Amino acid sequence: MEVTAVATQGGYGSSNWVTSYLLMFSDGGRNWKQYRREESIWGFPGNTNADSVVHYKLQPPFEARFLRFLPLTWNPKGRIGMRIEVYGCAYRSEMVHFDGKSSLLYTFNQKSMNPTKEVISLKFKTRENNGILLHREGPNGKHITLELVKGKLILFLNSGDANLPSPDALMLGSLLDDQHWHSVLIELLDTDVNFTVDTHTHHFRAKGESSYVDLDYKISFGGIPRHRKSVAFPHKNFHGCFENLCYNGVDIIDLSKKHKPQVLIMGNVSFSCSHPQTVPMTFLSSRSYLALPGTSGEDRVSAIFQFRTWNRAGLLLTSQFQHRSGAFILVLNDGKLKLSLSQPGHPVRDVTAGCPDNSSDPGCASPLNGFQGCLRLISIGDKAVDPISIQQGALGSYRDLQIDTCGLTDRCLPSYCEHGGECSQSWDTFSCNCAHTGYTGATCHSSVYEQSCEAHRHRGNSSGLYYIDSDGSGPLGPSLVYCNMTDTAWTSVQHNGSHLVSVKSSNGESPQPVFFKYTASMDQLQAIIDYVDHCQQKLTFHCKKSRLSTPHDGTPVSWWVGRTNETHTYWGGSLPDAQKCTCGLEGNCIDSQYYCNCDADRNEWTSNTVVLSHKKHLPVTQVVMRDSGRPHSEVAYTLGPLLCSGDNSFWNSASFNTETSYLHFPTFRGELSADVSFFFKTTAFSGVFVENLGITDFIRLELRAPAEVTFSFDVGNGPCEVTVQSPTPFNDNRWHHVRAERNVKEASLQVDQLPRETQTAPADGHARLQLNSQLFVGGTASRQRGFLGCIRSLRLNGLALDLEERATMTPGVEPGCPGHCSSYGHLCRNGGRCREKRRGIECDCTFSAYDGPFCENEISAYFGAGSSVIYDFQHINDTFSKNSSSFVALFHEDLTLTGEMTTLSFRTTGMPSLLLYVSSFYEEYLSVILAPNGSLQIRYKLNRHREPDVFNFGFKNLADGQLHQVKINREAAVVFVEVNQNARRQVILSSGTEFNAVKSLTLGTILGPPGADRDTQRAGALGFTGCLSAVRFGPAAPLKAALRPGGPARVTVRGHVAAASRCAEGAGPGAPAPEATRPLSGRSGSTDEGTPLVNANRSDSAVIGGVIAVVIFILLCITAIAVRIYQQRWLYEKNESNIPKTGDNAETALKSELNMQSTVSESQKEYFF
């Protein structure tokens, strides 16, 4: 019968009732099988008194002739007492038995076939682990075969396509050779296949376009007829029983019993299942054993048995010979069978078989343990062992043994390992190998990658290639994208057609369209697009006598195809209804009669660049150009990558203002795997973040105490809690990240970077989380213990919840949450200031010597011989500057510095060199130079009437062509100096404590600085040749002012100063890399000596003066050159007399360096002269 439900009561009018029991069934009274209510639940809860009825509906039902109820626990004040009722219905059964050499060949009526769908259903049982159940062939090697291989069913599908390397194979089931009935259902719908074994189904779409329903009109069951057997299927036929075998509703067994001509019986086939029953036994623990008497009077031992286990180690058999003349031990060790023989006076002899020596399976290193598994068909000597006699105590002895059933289960069926994780198991547990999957955790559930480029950006990552996983723990895998970190994070997805595509017809036929394949799948692209704020894709056309639409009626002759295979004929912006290019929208096409340049149909090359930004239609998957068949017509185009910016889930947040306010969402569905992640910030002491309830099950995340976050849940095994405690409180009004996960293996909780806390789930407990209420965010159903603060970026199983949209319609909750700088302000480096945005932050690098999204990109410049950058600190009107005494008084009043921070990095081989010089109107100064021996010297003169303080930091020769960093921090008279982030010194100034009337800062060459000492003058005359970067004096960043326009500073650039990407990336000592440098003069025209640059942006407006300006300019140049030559000659004669003899080597190196640099360009040579 088919059993559908059971009910139990206790003994009538007594204290006898059973509180838990096992339900077992069999169809022959032997080899019992245990019924499981869930994947991991064995027992049934019983009664709590003698009279109440406990009823259980069995899902799924099962067919059996015998039932067994095994009490596990009962009322401790009474005895075992059960009244049982079984519910079911009649079950019709048609059986056939195959002996391993027989088969049935069914020929069906061609007219009765359904051409689009075929259904095959059957039940089978066997104790053989190999055999073919059914086979059907077609033309060109096409076939369908269902085969039992090592106790698993494999459905082989061969489409007959020679281009496919091998047939598809679907595998389902495990331990199917246990002599119990197993059901099989195969549904073929053209190229779609549904394959079901027992309760597990595999949905599959076959490769190729060939249908699996157009095969021959013959199908064989139980094996392959000999005349049809091929080399591809040398395997043996099926040995066992079939039940209720149907093909498209036709009962094949009934036709066979009636000897209908449609069925050909081959071999010995019987219509009853007379397969002999075996009695297995289960060794439940490592302490289990079975002791049997040996063969008496013989000095030999013979044992035969079959065993099955998941463990890779265990003691199988041991025995001693008569008169203690020897012994042997058979063990399973590292997956190998090992037989050890020992005799007195002889060494131990080993015989092994099984696991290969070069096996890389980690299980091959398992320690030896007691055997756990199943044994059957045991024989000692020539006599078979009857397990029932053992059970009745008539034979041998045993412990922890379960007789007449095999309790071995496949814990990897179904596999709880997600995202392609590999499942392995032992007797009582399973594990998942997540290597190379991109996921982590006990079941490979959680993605190891960030969800977007925006998330990478706010981890402080720079631009580059990254994997992102837009749906987190969802079914989509990670995709490789390029993240361009600017003021916003841009996600770039490349495709296979980034080169120029030329379209030209041949023989009057239309050209074949180009299909674009992206580095991410369409599902991944849709997930990326759904979570971003904006997407765009650039398409550039180059056309000659080729149009996008016909002139008479505007019919499109070119179009593009979007993500969902829809055709689009618009060419610009995000307006799908406007069939215009960008020039048509802006009104600047080359011919005003047309809305696209290409439609002008000119016999010359024209171009259109369009930016497609309607993100529902992106990305472009195909571009079709049909108007290239006319004479002399040509067209080419380039399609840029898909570019997307923003992340509408990462900053999606809500503010909870009252303890009774909350947001509600649909019920969370996370039966077997559930993860919840979000950010929160608060000043409250406690509150519930998320809660979802069921009848008895629940899941909850809460701030239980200021420094304690708790994840609690119940899946039917009782409440479970995982808690993370922090050494510092969480209610500090800063963002904290929470990630909780619960699966069938364990529950885990992690907050920020604190250690991850876990709790293991019971091995045989309830596994499914069953919820039915709404999901509450920021509160509970009871409106108690509500959360006060902000929650952001809430995701459940990878799905982002729109908190802001729900908050707009909920009292007590506001969309958004300010105050991101408190958590992310540390990303603004090198003096950058954090600025709040509605979604995130931005770094203001105005007062930093760096730029970039996080003020991390150093601003570097290469200085040629004789070049300089002068940063002027004055900010007054030109008319007021005529009164010098008033000017000095005002400037002194405005810029009296009691301390300043000075930083710079340099790379040079020149010595002596002037790295930095800051002057004042009172002849006070700061100079940083490299001495003739390459050592660092710092000179402070803070009183014009006193000699400067000179500090020589002889760390080493710093003119070695390597990058060096210098940091000088002055606080009144105390100066801290740090070189290369490790060499530190502190000195005390004697010349003063205030830097008065700061005038200008000079990098490079400076001639005759007033009041400067001789060494500074000599270094200033030689200047600096090499690379300078990250220069900062207090709030002033001279290189940034010169190379990045936009500030109010007034900068003068003399000579050849070229922007460089980084000083550390130079091509050689003191020289720039050609591809990394950019002459400053290239941005602003000529580089005439002494011409000031406002914001480092030279203007060509001087040309307006015409001839008059040219004449004035020439006269000024002649005068300046004459004065310069006189100054150079005077300084050279003065410095030459002061250079000591020990500086000969340095002078030689300096001349060599200057000679090398003078070859950079011809203009530099003339300028230096």
PDB file of N, CA and C in Angstrom, residues 291-295 380 395-397:
ATOM      1  N   ALA A 291      31.587 -10.129  16.964  1.00  0.00           N
ATOM      2  CA  ALA A 291      32.506 -11.249  17.199  1.00  0.00           C
ATOM      3  C   ALA A 291      31.814 -12.542  16.788  1.00  0.00           C
ATOM      4  N   LEU A 292      32.449 -13.287  15.864  1.00  0.00           N
ATOM      5  CA  LEU A 292      31.900 -14.539  15.350  1.00  0.00           C
ATOM      6  C   LEU A 292      32.886 -15.672  15.597  1.00  0.00           C
ATOM      7  N   PRO A 293      32.382 -16.880  15.824  1.00  0.00           N
ATOM      8  CA  PRO A 293      33.298 -18.025  16.010  1.00  0.00           C
ATOM      9  C   PRO A 293      33.975 -18.394  14.692  1.00  0.00           C
ATOM     10  N   GLY A 294      35.264 -18.774  14.779  1.00  0.00           N
ATOM     11  CA  GLY A 294      36.002 -19.174  13.593  1.00  0.00           C
ATOM     12  C   GLY A 294      35.818 -20.647  13.291  1.00  0.00           C
ATOM     13  N   THR A 295      36.591 -21.109  12.329  1.00  0.00           N
ATOM     14  CA  THR A 295      36.546 -22.538  11.956  1.00  0.00           C
ATOM     15  C   THR A 295      37.452 -23.297  12.906  1.00  0.00           C
ATOM     16  N   ILE A 380      31.936 -17.154   6.874  1.00  0.00           N
ATOM     17  CA  ILE A 380      33.138 -17.582   7.578  1.00  0.00           C
ATOM     18  C   ILE A 380      33.408 -19.020   7.139  1.00  0.00           C
ATOM     19  N   LEU A 395      24.047 -16.586  17.909  1.00  0.00           N
ATOM     20  CA  LEU A 395      25.349 -16.678  17.259  1.00  0.00           C
ATOM     21  C   LEU A 395      26.165 -15.432  17.596  1.00  0.00           C
ATOM     22  N   GLY A 396      27.387 -15.654  18.099  1.00  0.00           N
ATOM     23  CA  GLY A 396      28.325 -14.562  18.314  1.00  0.00           C
ATOM     24  C   GLY A 396      27.856 -13.539  19.323  1.00  0.00           C
ATOM     25  N   SER A 397      28.522 -12.413  19.309  1.00  0.00           N
ATOM     26  CA  SER A 397      28.186 -11.289  20.184  1.00  0.00           C
ATOM     27  C   SER A 397      28.452  -9.992  19.432  1.00  0.00           C
TER      28      SER A 397
END
